[in-house]
Every structure is written in structure tokens, then in C-alpha cells.
Coordinates of C-alpha atoms and ligand atoms in Angstrom, one line a residue:
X1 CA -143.5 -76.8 128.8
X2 CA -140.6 -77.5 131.3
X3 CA -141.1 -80.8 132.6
X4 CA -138.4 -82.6 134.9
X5 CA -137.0 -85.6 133.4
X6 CA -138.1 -85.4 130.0
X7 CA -135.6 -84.9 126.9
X8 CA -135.7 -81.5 125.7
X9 CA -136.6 -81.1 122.1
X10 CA -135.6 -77.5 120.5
X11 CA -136.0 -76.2 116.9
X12 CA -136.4 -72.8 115.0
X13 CA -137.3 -71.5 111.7
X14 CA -135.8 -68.6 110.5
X15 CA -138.0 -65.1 109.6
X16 CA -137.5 -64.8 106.2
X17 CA -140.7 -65.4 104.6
X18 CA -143.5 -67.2 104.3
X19 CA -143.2 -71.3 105.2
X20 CA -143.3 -73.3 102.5
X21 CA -143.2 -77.2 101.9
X22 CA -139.9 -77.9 102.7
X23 CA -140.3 -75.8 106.0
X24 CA -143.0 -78.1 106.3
X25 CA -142.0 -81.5 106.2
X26 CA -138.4 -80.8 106.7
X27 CA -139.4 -79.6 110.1
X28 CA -142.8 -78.0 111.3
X29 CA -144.9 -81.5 110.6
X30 CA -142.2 -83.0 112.9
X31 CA -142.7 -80.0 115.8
X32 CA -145.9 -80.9 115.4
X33 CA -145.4 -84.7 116.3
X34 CA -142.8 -84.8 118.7
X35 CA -145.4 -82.1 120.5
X36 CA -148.4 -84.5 120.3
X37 CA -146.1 -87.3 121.2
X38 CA -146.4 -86.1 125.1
X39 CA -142.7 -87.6 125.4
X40 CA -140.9 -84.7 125.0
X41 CA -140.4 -81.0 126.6
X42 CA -140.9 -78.8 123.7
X43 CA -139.7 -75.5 122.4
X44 CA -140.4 -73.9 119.2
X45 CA -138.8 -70.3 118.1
X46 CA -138.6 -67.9 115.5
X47 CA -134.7 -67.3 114.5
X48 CA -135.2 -63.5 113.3
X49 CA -131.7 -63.0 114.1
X50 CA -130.1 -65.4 111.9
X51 CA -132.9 -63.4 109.4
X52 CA -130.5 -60.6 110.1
X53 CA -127.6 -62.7 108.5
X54 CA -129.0 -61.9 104.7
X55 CA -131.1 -59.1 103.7
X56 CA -132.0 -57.1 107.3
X57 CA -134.7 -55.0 106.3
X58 CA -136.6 -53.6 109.6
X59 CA -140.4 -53.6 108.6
X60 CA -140.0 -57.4 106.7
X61 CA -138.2 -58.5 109.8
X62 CA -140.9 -57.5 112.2
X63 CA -143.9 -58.8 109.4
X64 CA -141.6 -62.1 108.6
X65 CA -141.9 -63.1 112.6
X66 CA -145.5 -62.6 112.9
X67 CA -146.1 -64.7 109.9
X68 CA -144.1 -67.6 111.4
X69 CA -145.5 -68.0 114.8
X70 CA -148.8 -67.6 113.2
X71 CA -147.8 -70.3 111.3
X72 CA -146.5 -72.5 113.8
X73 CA -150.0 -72.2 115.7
X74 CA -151.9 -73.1 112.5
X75 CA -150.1 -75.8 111.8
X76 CA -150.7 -77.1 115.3
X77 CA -148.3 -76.0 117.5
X78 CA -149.8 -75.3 121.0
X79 CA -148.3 -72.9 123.4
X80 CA -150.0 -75.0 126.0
X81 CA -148.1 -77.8 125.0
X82 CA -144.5 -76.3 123.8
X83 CA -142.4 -73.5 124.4
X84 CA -143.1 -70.6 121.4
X85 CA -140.8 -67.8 121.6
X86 CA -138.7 -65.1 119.3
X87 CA -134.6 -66.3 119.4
X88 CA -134.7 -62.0 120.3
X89 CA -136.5 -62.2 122.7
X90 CA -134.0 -64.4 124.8
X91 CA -131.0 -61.6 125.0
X92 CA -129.2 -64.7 126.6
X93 CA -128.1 -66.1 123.4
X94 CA -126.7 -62.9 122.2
X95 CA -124.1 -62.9 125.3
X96 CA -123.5 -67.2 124.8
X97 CA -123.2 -66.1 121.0
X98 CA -120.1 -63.9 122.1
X99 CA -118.4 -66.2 124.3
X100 CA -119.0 -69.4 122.6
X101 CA -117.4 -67.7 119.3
X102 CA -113.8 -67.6 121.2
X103 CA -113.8 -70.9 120.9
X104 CA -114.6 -71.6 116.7
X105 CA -112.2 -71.1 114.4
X106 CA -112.5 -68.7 111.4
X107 CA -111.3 -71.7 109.0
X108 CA -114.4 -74.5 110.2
X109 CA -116.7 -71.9 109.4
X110 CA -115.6 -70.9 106.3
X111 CA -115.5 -74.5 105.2
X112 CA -119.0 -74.9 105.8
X113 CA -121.4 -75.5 103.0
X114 CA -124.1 -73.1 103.4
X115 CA -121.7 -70.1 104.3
X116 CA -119.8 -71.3 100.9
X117 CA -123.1 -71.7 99.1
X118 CA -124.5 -68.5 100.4
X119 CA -121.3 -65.8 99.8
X120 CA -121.0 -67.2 96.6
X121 CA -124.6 -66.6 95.4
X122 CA -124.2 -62.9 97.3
X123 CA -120.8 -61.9 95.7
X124 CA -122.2 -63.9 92.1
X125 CA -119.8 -66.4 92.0
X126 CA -120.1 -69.7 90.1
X127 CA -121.5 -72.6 91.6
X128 CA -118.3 -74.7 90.7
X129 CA -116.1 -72.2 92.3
X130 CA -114.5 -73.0 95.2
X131 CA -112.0 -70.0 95.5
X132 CA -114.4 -68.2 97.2
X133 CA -111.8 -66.6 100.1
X134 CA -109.8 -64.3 98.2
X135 CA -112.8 -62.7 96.8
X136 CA -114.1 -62.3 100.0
X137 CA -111.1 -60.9 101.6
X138 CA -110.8 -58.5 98.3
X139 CA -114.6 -57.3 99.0
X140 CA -114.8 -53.4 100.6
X141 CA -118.5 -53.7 101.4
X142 CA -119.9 -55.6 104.7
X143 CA -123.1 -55.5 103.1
X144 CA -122.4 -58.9 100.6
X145 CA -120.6 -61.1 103.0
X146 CA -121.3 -60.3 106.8
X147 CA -119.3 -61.9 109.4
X148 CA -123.0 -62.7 110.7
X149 CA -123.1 -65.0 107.8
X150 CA -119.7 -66.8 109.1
X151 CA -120.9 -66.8 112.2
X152 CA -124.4 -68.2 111.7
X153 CA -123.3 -71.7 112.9
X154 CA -122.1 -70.2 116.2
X155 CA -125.0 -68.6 116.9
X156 CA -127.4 -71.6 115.7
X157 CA -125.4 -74.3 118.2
X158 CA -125.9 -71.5 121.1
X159 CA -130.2 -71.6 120.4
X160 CA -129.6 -75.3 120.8
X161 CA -126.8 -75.3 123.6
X162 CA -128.3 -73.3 126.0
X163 CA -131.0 -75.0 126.7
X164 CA -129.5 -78.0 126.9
X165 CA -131.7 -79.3 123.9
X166 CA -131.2 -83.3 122.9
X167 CA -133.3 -83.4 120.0
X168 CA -133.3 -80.7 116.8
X169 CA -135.5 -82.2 114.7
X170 CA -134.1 -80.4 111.4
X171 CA -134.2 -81.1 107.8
X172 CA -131.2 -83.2 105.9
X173 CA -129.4 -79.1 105.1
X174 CA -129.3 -78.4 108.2
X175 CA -127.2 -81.4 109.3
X176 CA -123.9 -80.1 109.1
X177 CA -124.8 -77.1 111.4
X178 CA -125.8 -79.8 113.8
X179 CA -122.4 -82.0 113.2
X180 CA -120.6 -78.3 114.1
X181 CA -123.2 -77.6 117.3
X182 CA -121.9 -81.0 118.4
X183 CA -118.0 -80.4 118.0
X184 CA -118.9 -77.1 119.9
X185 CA -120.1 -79.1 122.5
X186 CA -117.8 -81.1 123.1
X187 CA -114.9 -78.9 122.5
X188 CA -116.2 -76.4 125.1
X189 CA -116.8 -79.5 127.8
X190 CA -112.9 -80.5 127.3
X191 CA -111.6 -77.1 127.4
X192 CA -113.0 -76.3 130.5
X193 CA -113.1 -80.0 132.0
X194 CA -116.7 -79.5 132.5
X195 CA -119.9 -81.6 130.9
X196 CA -122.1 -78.8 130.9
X197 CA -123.9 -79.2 127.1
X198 CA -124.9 -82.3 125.9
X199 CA -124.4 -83.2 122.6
X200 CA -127.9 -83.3 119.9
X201 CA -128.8 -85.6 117.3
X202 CA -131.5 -84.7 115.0
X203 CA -135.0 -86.5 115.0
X204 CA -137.0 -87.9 112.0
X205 CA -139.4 -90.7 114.0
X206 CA -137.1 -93.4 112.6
X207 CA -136.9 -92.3 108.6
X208 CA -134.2 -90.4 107.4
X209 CA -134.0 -86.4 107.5
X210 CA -135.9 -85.5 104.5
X211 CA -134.9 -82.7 101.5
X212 CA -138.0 -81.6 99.9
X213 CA -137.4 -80.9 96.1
X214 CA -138.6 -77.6 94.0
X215 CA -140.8 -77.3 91.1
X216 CA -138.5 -76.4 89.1
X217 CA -136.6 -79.5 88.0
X218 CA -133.6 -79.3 90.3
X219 CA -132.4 -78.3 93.6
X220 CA -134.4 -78.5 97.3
X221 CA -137.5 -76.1 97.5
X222 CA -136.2 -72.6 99.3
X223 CA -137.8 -69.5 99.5
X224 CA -134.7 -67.9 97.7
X225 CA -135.0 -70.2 94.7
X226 CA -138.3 -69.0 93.5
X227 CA -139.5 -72.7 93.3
X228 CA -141.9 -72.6 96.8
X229 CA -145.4 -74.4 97.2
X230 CA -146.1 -72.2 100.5
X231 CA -148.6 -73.0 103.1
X232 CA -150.5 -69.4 102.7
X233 CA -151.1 -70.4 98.9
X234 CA -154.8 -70.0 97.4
X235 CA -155.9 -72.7 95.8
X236 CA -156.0 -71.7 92.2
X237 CA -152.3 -70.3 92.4
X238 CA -151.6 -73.6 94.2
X239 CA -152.6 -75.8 91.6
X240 CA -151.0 -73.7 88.7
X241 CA -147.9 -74.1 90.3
X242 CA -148.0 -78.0 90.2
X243 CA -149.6 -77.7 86.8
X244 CA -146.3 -75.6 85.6
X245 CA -143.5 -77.7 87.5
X246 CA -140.6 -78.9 85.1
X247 CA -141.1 -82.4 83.6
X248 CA -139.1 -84.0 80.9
X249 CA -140.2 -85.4 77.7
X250 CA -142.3 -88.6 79.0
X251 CA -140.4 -92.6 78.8
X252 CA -139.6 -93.5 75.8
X253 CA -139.3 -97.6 76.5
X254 CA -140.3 -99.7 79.3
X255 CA -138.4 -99.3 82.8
X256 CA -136.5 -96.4 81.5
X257 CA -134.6 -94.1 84.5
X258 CA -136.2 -91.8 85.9
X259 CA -134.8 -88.1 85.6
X260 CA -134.5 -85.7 88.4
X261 CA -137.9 -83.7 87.2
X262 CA -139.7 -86.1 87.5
X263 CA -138.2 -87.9 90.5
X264 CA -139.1 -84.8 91.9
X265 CA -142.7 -85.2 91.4
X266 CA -142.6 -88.6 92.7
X267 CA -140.8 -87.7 95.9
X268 CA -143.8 -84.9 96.5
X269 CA -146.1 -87.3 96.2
X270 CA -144.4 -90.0 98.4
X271 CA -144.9 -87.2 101.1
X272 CA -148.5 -86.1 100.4
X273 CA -150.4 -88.7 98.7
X274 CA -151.2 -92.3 99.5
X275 CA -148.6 -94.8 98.7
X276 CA -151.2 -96.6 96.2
X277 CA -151.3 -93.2 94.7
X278 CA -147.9 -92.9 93.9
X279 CA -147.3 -96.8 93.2
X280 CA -149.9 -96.0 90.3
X281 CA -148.0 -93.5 88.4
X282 CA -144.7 -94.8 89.0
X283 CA -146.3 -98.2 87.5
X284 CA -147.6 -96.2 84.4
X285 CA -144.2 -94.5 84.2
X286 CA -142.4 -97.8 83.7
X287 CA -145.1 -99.1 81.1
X288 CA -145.1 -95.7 79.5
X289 CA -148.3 -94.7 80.1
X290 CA -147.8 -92.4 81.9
X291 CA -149.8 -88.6 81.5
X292 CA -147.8 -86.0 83.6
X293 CA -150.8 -83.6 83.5
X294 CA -152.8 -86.6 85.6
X295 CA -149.9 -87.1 87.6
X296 CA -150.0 -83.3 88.2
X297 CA -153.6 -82.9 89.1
X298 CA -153.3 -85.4 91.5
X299 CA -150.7 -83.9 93.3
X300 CA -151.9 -80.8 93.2
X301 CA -155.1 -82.2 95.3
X302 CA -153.2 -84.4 97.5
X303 CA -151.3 -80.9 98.5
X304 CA -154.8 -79.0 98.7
X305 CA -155.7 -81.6 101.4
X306 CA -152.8 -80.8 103.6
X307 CA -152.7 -76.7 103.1
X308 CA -155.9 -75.8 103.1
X309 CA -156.9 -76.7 106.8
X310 CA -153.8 -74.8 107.6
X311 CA -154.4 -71.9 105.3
X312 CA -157.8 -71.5 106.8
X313 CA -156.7 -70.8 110.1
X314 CA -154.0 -68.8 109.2
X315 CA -156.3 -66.3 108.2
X316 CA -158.1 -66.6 111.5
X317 CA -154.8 -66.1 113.8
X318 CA -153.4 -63.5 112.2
X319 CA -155.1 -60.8 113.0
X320 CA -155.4 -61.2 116.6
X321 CA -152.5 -59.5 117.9
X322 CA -153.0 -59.9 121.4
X323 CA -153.8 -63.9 121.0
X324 CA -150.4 -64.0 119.0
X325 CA -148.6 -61.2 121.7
X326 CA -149.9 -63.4 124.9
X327 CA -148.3 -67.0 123.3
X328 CA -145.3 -64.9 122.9
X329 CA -144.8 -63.4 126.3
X330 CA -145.3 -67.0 127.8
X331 CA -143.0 -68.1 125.8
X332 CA -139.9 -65.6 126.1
X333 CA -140.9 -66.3 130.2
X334 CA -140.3 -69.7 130.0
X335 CA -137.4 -69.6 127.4
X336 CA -135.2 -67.5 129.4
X337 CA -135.5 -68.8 132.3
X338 CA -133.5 -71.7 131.3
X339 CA -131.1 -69.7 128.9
X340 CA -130.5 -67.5 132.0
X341 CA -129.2 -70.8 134.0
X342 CA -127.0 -72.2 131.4
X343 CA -125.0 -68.2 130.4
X344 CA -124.6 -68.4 134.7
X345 CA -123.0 -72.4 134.0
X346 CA -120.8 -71.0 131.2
X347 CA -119.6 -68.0 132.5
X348 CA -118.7 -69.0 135.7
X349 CA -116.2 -72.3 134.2
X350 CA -115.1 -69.5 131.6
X351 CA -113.9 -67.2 135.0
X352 CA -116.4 -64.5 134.2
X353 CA -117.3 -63.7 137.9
X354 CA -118.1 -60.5 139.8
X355 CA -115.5 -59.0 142.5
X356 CA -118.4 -57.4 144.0
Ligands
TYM1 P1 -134.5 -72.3 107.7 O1 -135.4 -71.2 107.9 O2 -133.5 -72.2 106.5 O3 -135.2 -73.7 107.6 C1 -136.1 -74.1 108.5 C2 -136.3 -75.6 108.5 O4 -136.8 -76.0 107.3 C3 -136.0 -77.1 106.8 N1 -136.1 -77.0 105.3 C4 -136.2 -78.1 104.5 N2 -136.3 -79.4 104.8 C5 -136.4 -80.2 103.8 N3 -136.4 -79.8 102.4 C6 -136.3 -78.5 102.1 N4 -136.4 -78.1 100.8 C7 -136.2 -77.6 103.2 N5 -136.1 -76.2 103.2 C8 -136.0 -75.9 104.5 C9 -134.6 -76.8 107.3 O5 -133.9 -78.0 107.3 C10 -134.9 -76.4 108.7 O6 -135.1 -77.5 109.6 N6 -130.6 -72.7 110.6 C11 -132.0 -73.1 110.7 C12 -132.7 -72.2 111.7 C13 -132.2 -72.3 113.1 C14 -132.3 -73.5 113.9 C15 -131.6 -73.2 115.1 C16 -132.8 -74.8 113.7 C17 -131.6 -71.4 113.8 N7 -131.2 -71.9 115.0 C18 -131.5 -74.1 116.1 C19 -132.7 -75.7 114.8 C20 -132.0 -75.3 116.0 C21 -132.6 -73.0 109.3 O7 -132.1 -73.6 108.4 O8 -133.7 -72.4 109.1

């Protein structure tokens, strides 16, 4: 809630599915801190237009957004105590969006490692590629590689810049868009000679930004990499998931390296279990002990106890659709009311004024 004097905290998720682990502990276990921290003035959104930047499909759009905020309240999020609202429904950030963009170069955002990561993966491109311009300039088809995509970054540092957030608490992929939001920021204040955003950090309640690995062996866990634990999992399709995650062939001699598989597992269970928990396999792992299906079925419960409660009340928010519509209104109130303020701020240094 707006509250004078107190740093504003902003963050989004965007509608593209179901939440999974590393949506959780990369960011919604954080919203759910800094909330219950009283320090801070909250706001939590759903980014369903940077959902638009991949595979826009209307009905999965619409679906994708319900599932979120009904996922953020599960989870804990209170629209008593924070700011919930749809990125749409602040038409502020669409105009900010427009103007901000005259001042980013083409060249920054094609550099940028997600845009890179995600153009290559749409036009099926290898990984060790880096030539990825001239195959986009030689595509005849917006539908692979939108200048939405390019423009993602602009669009994410306007959410953040107008409303003046300090804090994105964000996971460790998304700190490049925040180094970018922050040269936006500042670029825009020395332009115009004006200190109008302040520049935000990201937030981790002293530890570092965390990446949340996948199941499968390699990589983060993302919802387009098949390799997901999700919140909304049943318990039996939960625990066959851990039971199936990649491992390696076990330790062959005492203290060997650990490989990434397996590094995986431990760096799940450094985030769900208790530390004497993990201390114990990582122990049997340097003895050689070790048995990965214990070390499995242990995880899988130590997960259980953290999803469950949520899952539970998922399945009691969602279908109320006026419960969900209400938090949703206040939200888009409160929301624009700031955004509002801050497009007046920018157009007005940028010369945008009315001769009538
Ligand atoms: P999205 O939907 O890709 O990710 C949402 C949040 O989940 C975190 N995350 C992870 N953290 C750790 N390990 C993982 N495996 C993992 N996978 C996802 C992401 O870091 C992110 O915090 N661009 C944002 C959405 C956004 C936004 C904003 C965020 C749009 N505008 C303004 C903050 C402020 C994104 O990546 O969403």
C-alpha cells in the first residue's frame, strides 16, 4: 500500500504459465518477505505484456494471468498489504514504453543475453552461435523474432521506473535487465538535467540472487525447458519428477568432484531441506556412500512440505472470480495512480505539453 516515506519495492512475473520453483525462490518467497517485513511499500504485478513478447495466444494469455495472481495470493501475497495488479491494466506503461524507447539504442538491446538467447532458440540457431544479426535481419516473418522481444528491456525498466521503485527483488537472470533499467535511468536524468527516476538494486535479504537449477542435469529450471517442479504439482507427479532427475554414475573414490547433476540436487536441497539434511548426503557423497534414490526421496518430501500448503489453497482461490476480480481492481487503482504522476513528470521535461 502507498505509504509516505517508505522505499518502494516493485516486482512482476510474467503470464506464461504456471510458477514453478525457480519463480519461487528466485522471486515470489522474496515478495513474500519483503511484504511481511512491514518495511517496505509493496507492489506485485502480472507482466502479460512481456507474455506477448513470445507465443501471444489470446485464451492462454487471459488463463496464464489468472493463474499467477492466484498464485501470488496462495503463496501469501496479501492485497491488504501490497499492491497486486495486471502490467495491462496500467495503460501508463504502454505510453512511458514509447517514449523511454527514443532514448535505447538498437545495438544495447541486441547485445543483451536473453534477447540473444531467446532469437536464437526461436530462429534454431546453435547455442555457440553468436552471429545471430544477419539471420535476423535476413528473416521475412515478424512472427520468430518481434521487435517486442528487442524491446523487452525497455518495457521491463518502464514497470520499474515509473513508479519510482528502489528495490526489484529478481532472480540472478534477470540482473542484466536491471544493470540496463539503471543506465536508462540515469541516461534519461542527464539528458533532460532532471533526477526524476532513481536508480534500483535488486534485493536478496543479504545472500546472493539465487538461480534455481532443472531436473534435468543442466541449465536453470524454466518453464520453456521442460525441466519445472511447479507449485500446482500433485503429489505423486511431484515425487516422480525428483525420482527421474539426471544423476551421474555415483563417486568412485573419496572427495571426488562433484558433477553438475548432482550439484544440482544439492543446491535443491540447500533451499528446501534442513542444512543437517543436506550436510548428511553431501558427507555420504564424499565417503561414497552415498544412495541417490535416498537422496531423492528426501528431496522429494522436503519439496512436498513447501508446495503442498500452497497447492491447497490454490485450489480454493481459483475459482472465485470475484475474490480474484476485487484484488485486482484495487490494485490497478492504486498502481496507476502513481504511474499516472510519473508519465505527467516525463512528459513534461520531454516538452510534451498541451497548447490548449
Ligand atoms: P519471468 O517470468 O521470466 O521470471 C519471473 C521471476 O522468476 C525468476 N526465475 C528464477 N530465479 C531463479 N532460478 C530460476 N531458475 C528462475 N526462473 C525464473 C526470475 O529471475 C524472475 O525474478 N522480466 C521478468 C518479468 C518482469 C519484471 C519486470 C520483473 C517484467 N517487468 C519488472 C521485475 C521488475 C521475468 O524474467 O519474468
Amino acid at each position: 500500500m502507498k505509504e509516505e516515506g517508505k522505499e518502494i519495492v516493485l516486482s512482476g512475473i510474467r503470464a506464461t504459465g504456471n510458477l514453478h520453483l525457480g519463480n519461487y525462490f528466485g522471486a515470489l518467497s522474496k515478495f513474500v518477505r519483503m511484504q511481511d517485513s512491514d518495511v517496505y511499500d509493496n507492489m506485485f504485478f502480472i507482466a502479460d505484456l512481456h507474455a506477448l513478447t513470445t507465443a501471444p495466444d489470446p485464451k492462454l494469455l487471459h488463463e496464464n494471468v489468472k493463474n499467477i495472481v492466484t498464485e501470488y495470493l496462495a503463496a501469501g501475497l496479501d492485497p491488504e498489504k501490497s499492491t497486486i495488479f495486471v502490467q495491462s491494466d496500467v495503460p501508463e506503461v504502454s505510453e512511458l514504453y514509447l517514449l523511454l524507447n527514443m532514448h535505447v539504442g538498437i545495438g544495447e538491446l541486441m547485445r543483451t543475453a536473453s534477447f540473444k538467447d531467446k532469437a536464437r532458440k526461436a530462429l534454431g540457431i546453435r547455442s555457440d552461435s553468436d552471429n545471430i544479426e544477419s539471420e535476423i535481419i535476413g528473416t521475412d516473418s515478424n512472427k520468430r523474432v518481434n521487435a517486442g522481444l528487442l524491446t523487452y528491456p525497455t518495457l521491463m525498466a518502464v514497470d520499474i521506473l515509473i513508479q519510482k521503485a528502489h528495490k526489484v527483488p529478481v532472480g540472478k537472470d534477470q540482473e542484466q535487465h536491471l544493470e540496463l533499467t539503471r543506465r536508462f535511468a540515469r541516461r534519461f536524468n542527464s539528458f533532460y538535467g532532471v533526477e526524476l527516476f532513481p536508480e534500483p538494486t535488486n534485493f536478496d535479504f543479504g545472500g546472493k540472487p539465487v538461480k534455481v537449477p532443472g531436473l534435468d542435469g543442466s541449465g536453470k529450471m524454466g518453464k520453456s525447458e521442460g525441466n519445472c517442479i511447479y507449485l500446482i504439482d500433485e503429489e505423486k507427479v511431484l515425487r516422480k519428477k525428483v525420482m527421474r532427475a539426471v544423476t551421474d554414475e555415483g563417486p568412485k573414490e573419496p572427495n571426488s568432484p562433484v558433477s553438475e547433476p548432482v550439484q544440482n540436487l544439492f543446491t535443491l536441497m540447500e533451499l528446501t531441506s534442513a542444512p543437517d539434511v543436506l550436510q548428511h548426503f553431501k558427507d555420504a557423497y564424499a565417503d561414497c556412500s552415498i544412495r541417490y534414490g535416498d537422496l531423492k526421496k528426501q528431496l522429494a518430501e522436503d519439496i512436498l512440505k513447501i508446495t503442498l500448503p500452497i497447492r491447497e489453497r490454490i485450489l480454493d482461490i481459483r475459482n472465485d472470480d470475484a475474490y480474484i476480480g476485487r484484488v485486482l481492481r484495487q490494485g490497478a487503482e492504486r498502481a496507476r495512480e502513481r504511474a499516472a504522476a510519473t508519465l505527467r513528470e516525463a512528459r513534461e521535461v520531454m516538452g510534451i505539453r498541451k497548447f490548449y
